PDB file of C-alpha atoms and ligand atoms in Angstrom:
ATOM      1  CA  MET X   1       2.104  -3.240 -11.006  1.00  0.00           C
ATOM      2  CA  ALA X   2      -0.987  -2.038 -12.789  1.00  0.00           C
ATOM      3  CA  GLU X   3      -0.637  -2.544 -16.538  1.00  0.00           C
ATOM      4  CA  LEU X   4       2.086  -4.305 -18.388  1.00  0.00           C
ATOM      5  CA  SER X   5       2.889  -3.326 -21.916  1.00  0.00           C
ATOM      6  CA  PHE X   6       5.369  -5.106 -24.094  1.00  0.00           C
ATOM      7  CA  LEU X   7       7.202  -3.336 -26.845  1.00  0.00           C
ATOM      8  CA  THR X   8       8.954  -5.201 -29.610  1.00  0.00           C
ATOM      9  CA  PHE X   9      12.089  -3.833 -31.210  1.00  0.00           C
ATOM     10  CA  ARG X  10      14.288  -5.749 -33.654  1.00  0.00           C
ATOM     11  CA  GLY X  11      13.260  -9.077 -32.271  1.00  0.00           C
ATOM     12  CA  ASN X  12      13.669  -7.985 -28.672  1.00  0.00           C
ATOM     13  CA  ILE X  13      10.967  -7.555 -26.086  1.00  0.00           C
ATOM     14  CA  ILE X  14      11.107  -4.435 -24.014  1.00  0.00           C
ATOM     15  CA  VAL X  15       9.049  -4.279 -20.861  1.00  0.00           C
ATOM     16  CA  ALA X  16       8.973  -1.438 -18.353  1.00  0.00           C
ATOM     17  CA  LEU X  17       8.001  -2.044 -14.749  1.00  0.00           C
ATOM     18  CA  HIS X  18       6.063   0.588 -12.851  1.00  0.00           C
ATOM     19  CA  GLY X  19       4.968   0.575  -9.271  1.00  0.00           C
ATOM     20  CA  GLU X  20       5.023  -2.399  -7.031  1.00  0.00           C
ATOM     21  CA  MET X  21       5.000  -6.121  -7.290  1.00  0.00           C
ATOM     22  CA  THR X  22       2.938  -8.538  -5.258  1.00  0.00           C
ATOM     23  CA  ASP X  23       3.028 -12.317  -5.554  1.00  0.00           C
ATOM     24  CA  SER X  24       0.113 -12.432  -7.946  1.00  0.00           C
ATOM     25  CA  SER X  25       1.321  -9.563 -10.125  1.00  0.00           C
ATOM     26  CA  VAL X  26       4.724 -11.226 -10.378  1.00  0.00           C
ATOM     27  CA  ARG X  27       3.228 -14.522 -11.529  1.00  0.00           C
ATOM     28  CA  ASN X  28       1.193 -12.559 -14.027  1.00  0.00           C
ATOM     29  CA  PHE X  29       4.279 -10.727 -15.250  1.00  0.00           C
ATOM     30  CA  GLN X  30       6.302 -13.908 -15.706  1.00  0.00           C
ATOM     31  CA  SER X  31       3.640 -15.883 -17.544  1.00  0.00           C
ATOM     32  CA  HIS X  32       2.770 -13.040 -19.924  1.00  0.00           C
ATOM     33  CA  LEU X  33       6.418 -12.472 -20.613  1.00  0.00           C
ATOM     34  CA  LEU X  34       7.110 -16.096 -21.420  1.00  0.00           C
ATOM     35  CA  GLU X  35       4.071 -16.262 -23.707  1.00  0.00           C
ATOM     36  CA  GLU X  36       5.297 -13.198 -25.541  1.00  0.00           C
ATOM     37  CA  ILE X  37       8.843 -14.581 -25.870  1.00  0.00           C
ATOM     38  CA  GLU X  38       7.413 -17.717 -27.391  1.00  0.00           C
ATOM     39  CA  ARG X  39       4.974 -15.876 -29.631  1.00  0.00           C
ATOM     40  CA  ILE X  40       7.514 -13.647 -31.325  1.00  0.00           C
ATOM     41  CA  HIS X  41      10.541 -15.910 -30.814  1.00  0.00           C
ATOM     42  CA  ALA X  42      12.257 -13.064 -29.019  1.00  0.00           C
ATOM     43  CA  ARG X  43      16.013 -12.973 -29.195  1.00  0.00           C
ATOM     44  CA  GLY X  44      16.441 -10.631 -26.297  1.00  0.00           C
ATOM     45  CA  LEU X  45      14.506  -9.316 -23.343  1.00  0.00           C
ATOM     46  CA  ILE X  46      14.959  -5.933 -21.777  1.00  0.00           C
ATOM     47  CA  ILE X  47      13.393  -5.234 -18.393  1.00  0.00           C
ATOM     48  CA  ASP X  48      13.366  -1.526 -17.711  1.00  0.00           C
ATOM     49  CA  ILE X  49      13.327  -0.869 -13.965  1.00  0.00           C
ATOM     50  CA  SER X  50      14.138   2.852 -14.065  1.00  0.00           C
ATOM     51  CA  ALA X  51      10.692   3.673 -12.640  1.00  0.00           C
ATOM     52  CA  LEU X  52      11.064   1.415  -9.605  1.00  0.00           C
ATOM     53  CA  GLU X  53      11.509   3.186  -6.284  1.00  0.00           C
ATOM     54  CA  PHE X  54      13.309   0.276  -4.683  1.00  0.00           C
ATOM     55  CA  VAL X  55      14.178  -3.362  -5.241  1.00  0.00           C
ATOM     56  CA  ASP X  56      14.000  -5.843  -2.387  1.00  0.00           C
ATOM     57  CA  SER X  57      15.245  -9.429  -2.251  1.00  0.00           C
ATOM     58  CA  TYR X  58      11.886 -10.718  -3.385  1.00  0.00           C
ATOM     59  CA  MET X  59      11.880  -8.568  -6.524  1.00  0.00           C
ATOM     60  CA  ALA X  60      15.534  -9.359  -7.191  1.00  0.00           C
ATOM     61  CA  ARG X  61      14.698 -13.037  -7.107  1.00  0.00           C
ATOM     62  CA  VAL X  62      11.918 -12.486  -9.635  1.00  0.00           C
ATOM     63  CA  PHE X  63      14.340 -10.822 -12.052  1.00  0.00           C
ATOM     64  CA  VAL X  64      16.899 -13.591 -11.734  1.00  0.00           C
ATOM     65  CA  GLU X  65      14.224 -16.272 -12.123  1.00  0.00           C
ATOM     66  CA  THR X  66      12.675 -14.572 -15.133  1.00  0.00           C
ATOM     67  CA  ALA X  67      16.078 -14.282 -16.788  1.00  0.00           C
ATOM     68  CA  LYS X  68      16.681 -17.983 -16.199  1.00  0.00           C
ATOM     69  CA  MET X  69      13.326 -18.912 -17.714  1.00  0.00           C
ATOM     70  CA  ALA X  70      14.050 -16.690 -20.724  1.00  0.00           C
ATOM     71  CA  GLN X  71      17.480 -18.247 -21.073  1.00  0.00           C
ATOM     72  CA  LEU X  72      15.881 -21.684 -21.353  1.00  0.00           C
ATOM     73  CA  MET X  73      14.044 -20.305 -24.368  1.00  0.00           C
ATOM     74  CA  ASP X  74      17.332 -19.004 -25.788  1.00  0.00           C
ATOM     75  CA  THR X  75      16.530 -15.397 -24.907  1.00  0.00           C
ATOM     76  CA  ARG X  76      19.077 -13.160 -23.174  1.00  0.00           C
ATOM     77  CA  THR X  77      17.892 -10.738 -20.511  1.00  0.00           C
ATOM     78  CA  VAL X  78      19.221  -7.283 -19.737  1.00  0.00           C
ATOM     79  CA  LEU X  79      18.084  -5.312 -16.706  1.00  0.00           C
ATOM     80  CA  VAL X  80      18.087  -1.658 -17.588  1.00  0.00           C
ATOM     81  CA  GLY X  81      18.027   1.610 -15.653  1.00  0.00           C
ATOM     82  CA  MET X  82      18.679   0.547 -12.084  1.00  0.00           C
ATOM     83  CA  LYS X  83      19.147   3.664  -9.942  1.00  0.00           C
ATOM     84  CA  PRO X  84      22.665   3.852  -8.482  1.00  0.00           C
ATOM     85  CA  GLU X  85      21.226   4.044  -4.950  1.00  0.00           C
ATOM     86  CA  ILE X  86      19.347   0.806  -5.550  1.00  0.00           C
ATOM     87  CA  ALA X  87      22.508  -0.886  -6.824  1.00  0.00           C
ATOM     88  CA  ILE X  88      24.409   0.286  -3.722  1.00  0.00           C
ATOM     89  CA  THR X  89      21.632  -1.040  -1.493  1.00  0.00           C
ATOM     90  CA  LEU X  90      21.517  -4.454  -3.129  1.00  0.00           C
ATOM     91  CA  ILE X  91      25.279  -4.851  -2.925  1.00  0.00           C
ATOM     92  CA  GLN X  92      25.238  -3.774   0.710  1.00  0.00           C
ATOM     93  CA  MET X  93      22.601  -6.412   1.444  1.00  0.00           C
ATOM     94  CA  GLY X  94      24.675  -9.071  -0.227  1.00  0.00           C
ATOM     95  CA  LEU X  95      22.456  -9.589  -3.253  1.00  0.00           C
ATOM     96  CA  SER X  96      23.828 -10.466  -6.645  1.00  0.00           C
ATOM     97  CA  PHE X  97      22.202 -10.683 -10.051  1.00  0.00           C
ATOM     98  CA  GLU X  98      24.012 -13.751 -11.213  1.00  0.00           C
ATOM     99  CA  GLY X  99      23.481 -14.526 -14.876  1.00  0.00           C
ATOM    100  CA  VAL X 100      21.639 -11.299 -15.626  1.00  0.00           C
ATOM    101  CA  PHE X 101      23.176  -8.578 -17.763  1.00  0.00           C
ATOM    102  CA  SER X 102      22.620  -5.000 -16.732  1.00  0.00           C
ATOM    103  CA  ALA X 103      22.933  -1.677 -18.491  1.00  0.00           C
ATOM    104  CA  VAL X 104      22.477   1.970 -17.567  1.00  0.00           C
ATOM    105  CA  ASN X 105      19.924   2.665 -20.277  1.00  0.00           C
ATOM    106  CA  LEU X 106      17.947   1.193 -23.144  1.00  0.00           C
ATOM    107  CA  ASP X 107      20.550   2.036 -25.798  1.00  0.00           C
ATOM    108  CA  ARG X 108      23.289   0.241 -23.900  1.00  0.00           C
ATOM    109  CA  GLY X 109      20.978  -2.639 -23.186  1.00  0.00           C
ATOM    110  CA  LEU X 110      20.235  -3.105 -26.881  1.00  0.00           C
ATOM    111  CA  GLU X 111      23.971  -2.901 -27.597  1.00  0.00           C
ATOM    112  CA  ILE X 112      24.602  -5.752 -25.186  1.00  0.00           C
ATOM    113  CA  LEU X 113      21.953  -7.866 -26.887  1.00  0.00           C
ATOM    114  CA  GLU X 114      23.445  -7.119 -30.342  1.00  0.00           C
ATOM    115  CA  LYS X 115      26.883  -8.155 -29.117  1.00  0.00           C
ATOM    116  CA  GLU X 116      25.537 -11.335 -27.589  1.00  0.00           C
ATOM    117  CA  ARG X 117      23.850 -12.173 -30.865  1.00  0.00           C
ATOM    118  CA  ALA X 118      27.035 -11.541 -32.843  1.00  0.00           C
ATOM    119  CA  ARG X 119      28.981 -13.713 -30.420  1.00  0.00           C
ATOM    120  CA  LYS X 120      26.500 -16.522 -30.899  1.00  0.00           C
ATOM    121  CA  ARG X 121      26.676 -16.266 -34.699  1.00  0.00           C
ATOM    122  CA  GLY X 122      30.443 -16.365 -34.468  1.00  0.00           C
ATOM    123  CA  ARG X 123      30.334 -19.633 -32.602  1.00  0.00           C
ATOM    124  CA  ARG X 124      28.283 -21.405 -35.252  1.00  0.00           C
TER     125      ARG X 124
ATOM    126  CA  MET L   1       6.012  12.127  14.863  1.00  0.00           C
ATOM    127  CA  ASN L   2       4.757   8.566  15.191  1.00  0.00           C
ATOM    128  CA  GLY L   3       2.110   6.151  14.057  1.00  0.00           C
ATOM    129  CA  SER L   4       1.460   2.584  13.161  1.00  0.00           C
ATOM    130  CA  PHE L   5       0.257   0.286  10.407  1.00  0.00           C
ATOM    131  CA  ASP L   6      -1.462  -3.079  10.596  1.00  0.00           C
ATOM    132  CA  ILE L   7       0.142  -5.424   8.124  1.00  0.00           C
ATOM    133  CA  ILE L   8      -1.880  -8.455   7.085  1.00  0.00           C
ATOM    134  CA  SER L   9      -1.475  -8.719   3.328  1.00  0.00           C
ATOM    135  CA  GLU L  10       1.070  -7.879   0.666  1.00  0.00           C
ATOM    136  CA  GLU L  11      -1.080  -4.921  -0.301  1.00  0.00           C
ATOM    137  CA  ASP L  12      -0.705  -3.626   3.267  1.00  0.00           C
ATOM    138  CA  VAL L  13       3.078  -3.900   2.897  1.00  0.00           C
ATOM    139  CA  LEU L  14       2.955  -1.770  -0.234  1.00  0.00           C
ATOM    140  CA  HIS L  15       0.542   0.768   1.175  1.00  0.00           C
ATOM    141  CA  ALA L  16       2.457   1.253   4.429  1.00  0.00           C
ATOM    142  CA  GLY L  17       5.750   1.282   2.520  1.00  0.00           C
ATOM    143  CA  ASN L  18       4.475   4.110   0.352  1.00  0.00           C
ATOM    144  CA  GLU L  19       3.537   6.069   3.473  1.00  0.00           C
ATOM    145  CA  ILE L  20       7.003   5.539   4.958  1.00  0.00           C
ATOM    146  CA  SER L  21       8.557   6.732   1.693  1.00  0.00           C
ATOM    147  CA  ARG L  22       6.393   9.826   1.768  1.00  0.00           C
ATOM    148  CA  LEU L  23       7.335  10.618   5.373  1.00  0.00           C
ATOM    149  CA  THR L  24      11.074  10.220   4.830  1.00  0.00           C
ATOM    150  CA  ARG L  25      10.883  12.357   1.702  1.00  0.00           C
ATOM    151  CA  GLU L  26       9.078  15.097   3.621  1.00  0.00           C
ATOM    152  CA  LYS L  27      11.642  14.903   6.411  1.00  0.00           C
ATOM    153  CA  GLY L  28      14.485  15.470   3.987  1.00  0.00           C
ATOM    154  CA  PHE L  29      16.208  12.082   4.129  1.00  0.00           C
ATOM    155  CA  SER L  30      18.611  11.596   1.210  1.00  0.00           C
ATOM    156  CA  ILE L  31      17.633   9.376  -1.719  1.00  0.00           C
ATOM    157  CA  LEU L  32      20.004   6.674  -0.502  1.00  0.00           C
ATOM    158  CA  ASP L  33      18.544   6.768   3.019  1.00  0.00           C
ATOM    159  CA  ARG L  34      15.000   6.673   1.660  1.00  0.00           C
ATOM    160  CA  ILE L  35      15.686   3.747  -0.619  1.00  0.00           C
ATOM    161  CA  GLN L  36      17.448   1.796   2.098  1.00  0.00           C
ATOM    162  CA  ILE L  37      14.697   2.431   4.638  1.00  0.00           C
ATOM    163  CA  ARG L  38      12.042   1.446   2.097  1.00  0.00           C
ATOM    164  CA  THR L  39      13.936  -1.713   1.203  1.00  0.00           C
ATOM    165  CA  ALA L  40      14.375  -2.799   4.824  1.00  0.00           C
ATOM    166  CA  PHE L  41      10.734  -1.951   5.486  1.00  0.00           C
ATOM    167  CA  SER L  42       9.649  -4.137   2.605  1.00  0.00           C
ATOM    168  CA  GLU L  43      11.816  -7.051   3.789  1.00  0.00           C
ATOM    169  CA  LEU L  44      10.687  -6.973   7.418  1.00  0.00           C
ATOM    170  CA  ALA L  45       7.011  -6.238   6.756  1.00  0.00           C
ATOM    171  CA  ARG L  46       6.874  -8.970   4.123  1.00  0.00           C
ATOM    172  CA  ASN L  47       8.447 -11.358   6.633  1.00  0.00           C
ATOM    173  CA  MET L  48       5.539 -10.711   9.003  1.00  0.00           C
ATOM    174  CA  VAL L  49       3.054 -11.559   6.241  1.00  0.00           C
ATOM    175  CA  VAL L  50       4.915 -14.613   4.970  1.00  0.00           C
ATOM    176  CA  HIS L  51       6.277 -16.087   8.196  1.00  0.00           C
ATOM    177  CA  ALA L  52       3.904 -14.848  10.900  1.00  0.00           C
ATOM    178  CA  GLY L  53       0.497 -14.280   9.322  1.00  0.00           C
ATOM    179  CA  GLY L  54       0.743 -10.523   9.758  1.00  0.00           C
ATOM    180  CA  GLY L  55       1.637  -8.022  12.431  1.00  0.00           C
ATOM    181  CA  LYS L  56       2.034  -4.368  13.223  1.00  0.00           C
ATOM    182  CA  VAL L  57       4.649  -1.724  12.406  1.00  0.00           C
ATOM    183  CA  GLN L  58       5.176   1.291  14.603  1.00  0.00           C
ATOM    184  CA  TYR L  59       7.222   4.199  13.369  1.00  0.00           C
ATOM    185  CA  THR L  60       8.832   7.050  15.276  1.00  0.00           C
ATOM    186  CA  LEU L  61      10.355   9.876  13.316  1.00  0.00           C
ATOM    187  CA  LEU L  62      12.210  12.598  15.148  1.00  0.00           C
ATOM    188  CA  ASP L  63      14.040  15.582  13.731  1.00  0.00           C
ATOM    189  CA  ASP L  64      17.773  15.497  14.340  1.00  0.00           C
ATOM    190  CA  TRP L  65      17.495  11.856  15.262  1.00  0.00           C
ATOM    191  CA  GLY L  66      16.177   9.455  12.681  1.00  0.00           C
ATOM    192  CA  LEU L  67      13.551   6.870  12.001  1.00  0.00           C
ATOM    193  CA  GLN L  68      12.755   3.898  14.183  1.00  0.00           C
ATOM    194  CA  LEU L  69      10.577   1.070  12.885  1.00  0.00           C
ATOM    195  CA  VAL L  70       9.289  -1.625  15.236  1.00  0.00           C
ATOM    196  CA  PHE L  71       7.857  -4.747  13.603  1.00  0.00           C
ATOM    197  CA  GLU L  72       5.823  -6.815  16.007  1.00  0.00           C
ATOM    198  CA  ASP L  73       3.892  -9.992  15.372  1.00  0.00           C
ATOM    199  CA  HIS L  74       2.331 -12.856  17.294  1.00  0.00           C
ATOM    200  CA  GLY L  75       3.408 -15.534  14.861  1.00  0.00           C
ATOM    201  CA  PRO L  76       5.419 -18.689  15.530  1.00  0.00           C
ATOM    202  CA  GLY L  77       8.582 -16.828  16.549  1.00  0.00           C
ATOM    203  CA  ILE L  78      12.132 -17.568  15.441  1.00  0.00           C
ATOM    204  CA  PRO L  79      13.647 -20.580  17.233  1.00  0.00           C
ATOM    205  CA  ASP L  80      17.267 -19.793  16.345  1.00  0.00           C
ATOM    206  CA  ILE L  81      17.861 -16.079  15.757  1.00  0.00           C
ATOM    207  CA  GLY L  82      21.535 -16.579  14.945  1.00  0.00           C
ATOM    208  CA  LYS L  83      20.656 -18.983  12.173  1.00  0.00           C
ATOM    209  CA  ALA L  84      17.838 -16.791  10.840  1.00  0.00           C
ATOM    210  CA  MET L  85      20.236 -13.821  10.712  1.00  0.00           C
ATOM    211  CA  SER L  86      22.739 -15.669   8.562  1.00  0.00           C
ATOM    212  CA  THR L  87      22.850 -14.959   4.847  1.00  0.00           C
ATOM    213  CA  GLY L  88      20.924 -17.457   2.758  1.00  0.00           C
ATOM    214  CA  PHE L  89      19.012 -19.114   5.596  1.00  0.00           C
ATOM    215  CA  SER L  90      15.332 -19.504   4.754  1.00  0.00           C
ATOM    216  CA  THR L  91      12.597 -21.827   5.908  1.00  0.00           C
ATOM    217  CA  THR L  92      10.564 -21.017   2.781  1.00  0.00           C
ATOM    218  CA  LYS L  93      13.211 -21.685   0.137  1.00  0.00           C
ATOM    219  CA  SER L  94      13.444 -18.008  -0.708  1.00  0.00           C
ATOM    220  CA  MET L  95      16.600 -15.917  -0.693  1.00  0.00           C
ATOM    221  CA  GLY L  96      17.192 -15.703   3.030  1.00  0.00           C
ATOM    222  CA  LEU L  97      18.463 -12.146   2.730  1.00  0.00           C
ATOM    223  CA  GLY L  98      15.691 -10.201   4.422  1.00  0.00           C
ATOM    224  CA  LEU L  99      16.953 -10.300   7.992  1.00  0.00           C
ATOM    225  CA  PRO L 100      20.721 -10.105   7.399  1.00  0.00           C
ATOM    226  CA  GLY L 101      20.200  -7.569   4.592  1.00  0.00           C
ATOM    227  CA  SER L 102      18.001  -5.291   6.699  1.00  0.00           C
ATOM    228  CA  LYS L 103      20.531  -5.383   9.507  1.00  0.00           C
ATOM    229  CA  LYS L 104      23.217  -4.198   7.119  1.00  0.00           C
ATOM    230  CA  LEU L 105      21.018  -1.241   6.164  1.00  0.00           C
ATOM    231  CA  ALA L 106      20.424  -0.224   9.794  1.00  0.00           C
ATOM    232  CA  ASP L 107      22.341   1.922  12.262  1.00  0.00           C
ATOM    233  CA  ASP L 108      20.817  -0.168  15.014  1.00  0.00           C
ATOM    234  CA  PHE L 109      18.989  -3.444  14.696  1.00  0.00           C
ATOM    235  CA  HIS L 110      17.753  -5.981  17.167  1.00  0.00           C
ATOM    236  CA  VAL L 111      15.558  -9.022  17.226  1.00  0.00           C
ATOM    237  CA  VAL L 112      13.614 -10.381  20.167  1.00  0.00           C
ATOM    238  CA  SER L 113      11.666 -13.557  19.568  1.00  0.00           C
ATOM    239  CA  LYS L 114      10.050 -16.302  21.585  1.00  0.00           C
ATOM    240  CA  PRO L 115       8.855 -19.497  19.926  1.00  0.00           C
ATOM    241  CA  GLY L 116       5.078 -19.679  20.167  1.00  0.00           C
ATOM    242  CA  GLU L 117       4.759 -16.015  21.193  1.00  0.00           C
ATOM    243  CA  GLY L 118       6.019 -13.906  18.364  1.00  0.00           C
ATOM    244  CA  THR L 119       8.774 -11.680  17.090  1.00  0.00           C
ATOM    245  CA  LYS L 120       9.748  -8.065  17.627  1.00  0.00           C
ATOM    246  CA  ILE L 121      12.320  -6.455  15.369  1.00  0.00           C
ATOM    247  CA  THR L 122      13.606  -2.925  15.888  1.00  0.00           C
ATOM    248  CA  PHE L 123      15.198  -1.133  12.958  1.00  0.00           C
ATOM    249  CA  PHE L 124      16.774   2.280  13.408  1.00  0.00           C
ATOM    250  CA  ARG L 125      18.237   4.558  10.785  1.00  0.00           C
ATOM    251  CA  LYS L 126      19.894   7.868  11.656  1.00  0.00           C
ATOM    252  CA  ILE L 127      19.358  11.068   9.784  1.00  0.00           C
ATOM    253  CA  ARG L 128      22.819  11.801   8.461  1.00  0.00           C
ATOM    254  CA  ASN L 129      24.218  15.027   9.944  1.00  0.00           C
ATOM    255  CA  ASP L 130      24.795  16.731   6.612  1.00  0.00           C
ATOM    256  CA  GLN L 131      21.118  16.643   5.784  1.00  0.00           C
ATOM    257  CA  VAL L 132      19.371  17.624   8.995  1.00  0.00           C
ATOM    258  CA  ASN L 133      17.490  20.841   8.500  1.00  0.00           C
ATOM    259  CA  ASN L 134      18.754  23.051  11.252  1.00  0.00           C
ATOM    260  CA  LYS L 135      15.432  24.544  12.252  1.00  0.00           C
ATOM    261  CA  ASN L 136      14.682  22.274  15.199  1.00  0.00           C
ATOM    262  CA  GLU L 137      18.161  22.000  16.594  1.00  0.00           C
ATOM    263  CA  GLY L 138      18.345  20.999  20.230  1.00  0.00           C
ATOM    264  CA  ILE L 139      14.707  20.121  20.633  1.00  0.00           C
ATOM    265  CA  ASN L 140      15.323  16.437  21.033  1.00  0.00           C
ATOM    266  CA  ASN L 141      18.162  16.640  23.499  1.00  0.00           C
ATOM    267  CA  GLY L 142      17.638  14.105  26.210  1.00  0.00           C
ATOM    268  CA  GLN L 143      15.394  12.047  24.008  1.00  0.00           C
ATOM    269  CA  ARG L 144      18.094   9.898  22.502  1.00  0.00           C
ATOM    270  CA  HIS L 145      16.809   6.396  22.754  1.00  0.00           C
ATOM    271  CA  ASP L 146      18.667   3.639  24.484  1.00  0.00           C
ATOM    272  CA  PHE L 147      19.756   0.802  22.242  1.00  0.00           C
ATOM    273  CA  SER L 148      22.001  -0.810  24.794  1.00  0.00           C
ATOM    274  CA  ARG L 149      19.951  -3.995  24.767  1.00  0.00           C
ATOM    275  CA  GLY L 150      19.981  -6.381  21.848  1.00  0.00           C
ATOM    276  CA  GLU L 151      22.433  -6.712  19.009  1.00  0.00           C
ATOM    277  CA  ARG L 152      24.289  -3.817  17.578  1.00  0.00           C
ATOM    278  CA  ASN L 153      25.756  -3.227  14.230  1.00  0.00           C
ATOM    279  CA  GLY L 154      29.523  -3.457  14.249  1.00  0.00           C
TER     280      GLY L 154
HETATM  281  N1  ADP A 201       8.466 -12.363  11.633  1.00  0.00           N
HETATM  282  C1  ADP A 201       8.931 -13.627  11.581  1.00  0.00           C
HETATM  283  N2  ADP A 201       8.305 -14.626  12.280  1.00  0.00           N
HETATM  284  C2  ADP A 201       8.772 -15.893  12.241  1.00  0.00           C
HETATM  285  N3  ADP A 201       9.866 -16.269  11.542  1.00  0.00           N
HETATM  286  C3  ADP A 201      10.531 -15.331  10.832  1.00  0.00           C
HETATM  287  C4  ADP A 201      10.105 -13.968  10.803  1.00  0.00           C
HETATM  288  N4  ADP A 201      10.966 -13.268  10.048  1.00  0.00           N
HETATM  289  C5  ADP A 201      11.886 -14.142   9.605  1.00  0.00           C
HETATM  290  N5  ADP A 201      11.631 -15.387  10.073  1.00  0.00           N
HETATM  291  C6  ADP A 201      12.443 -16.609   9.839  1.00  0.00           C
HETATM  292  O1  ADP A 201      13.762 -16.218   9.489  1.00  0.00           O
HETATM  293  C7  ADP A 201      14.114 -16.768   8.215  1.00  0.00           C
HETATM  294  C8  ADP A 201      15.000 -15.796   7.471  1.00  0.00           C
HETATM  295  O2  ADP A 201      14.291 -14.623   7.122  1.00  0.00           O
HETATM  296  P1  ADP A 201      14.778 -13.797   5.852  1.00  0.00           P
HETATM  297  O3  ADP A 201      16.224 -13.496   6.034  1.00  0.00           O
HETATM  298  O4  ADP A 201      13.878 -12.651   5.630  1.00  0.00           O
HETATM  299  O5  ADP A 201      14.669 -14.843   4.656  1.00  0.00           O
HETATM  300  P2  ADP A 201      13.395 -15.339   3.831  1.00  0.00           P
HETATM  301  O6  ADP A 201      12.244 -14.450   4.185  1.00  0.00           O
HETATM  302  O7  ADP A 201      13.816 -15.207   2.411  1.00  0.00           O
HETATM  303  O8  ADP A 201      13.159 -16.759   4.236  1.00  0.00           O
HETATM  304  C9  ADP A 201      12.787 -17.062   7.528  1.00  0.00           C
HETATM  305  O9  ADP A 201      12.912 -18.077   6.557  1.00  0.00           O
HETATM  306  C10 ADP A 201      11.907 -17.470   8.698  1.00  0.00           C
HETATM  307  O10 ADP A 201      12.126 -18.805   9.046  1.00  0.00           O
HETATM  308 MG1   MG A 202      12.300 -12.418   4.119  1.00  0.00          MG
END
């Protein structure tokens, strides 16, 4: 995972992952992300994984963990753009993304975040 | 076609994984096959780095047959293979899905391990019939490998 760039859109952070993740790049990714969430008081987080060639159990764990951390800061996470073959593989291996929303593309991901926000307002 | 990679670090896992992806792409494996092979590779090679201090992967790729990956290390070994193969079992508090998950992605899979000596894991994935390029038909007759030892996938 060479460079990380965060994009901000309507109070949401959008981050696209490219290439591979090693232990140190993952720690880097998580800490930068949390700083950014705090800095802009992000309401939602979108992790775009459409460029990833595969997702193993280690990477899956990172996504679930990151989503949990974001949740503690009141930020919902949506995983966007998982290739269907990757989804099939993860299911076959017995992996689940508990507590993480997922969407086919960015548009749908943003929709999910809007809905979540509306639901939260409704509860107040 | 065959070769091997020394795997000591996480970077080695990535580098060798990229090579495996390139080979399977060139050989015409489907996207699903390529992704599943790459995923299992990542799980088993990472296990060598995390649990055994590194090891070696040998690959054998034959037309009309498939891809065999042999992961061999001289780490601590696995005392209870049955336990290690069960979903969620981990001695490092991680997901415990690498071994059982990789087995589910294989056409043949077996583990040989001796405590104090090391671990050898054989992963085999067929080339699906509908995607074999017909050019080398028949060449590998008589070279089908024997997987009669070790565990088989149901
Ligand atoms: N190459 C290896 N050498 C020694 N022990 C291993 C090796 N591979 C796996 N193990 C053992 O098997 C367990 C399960 O492996 P795995 O399913 O990949 O889960 P995880 O890596 O998340 O712990 C590991 O926690 C470890 O104890
Ligand atoms: Mg593992």
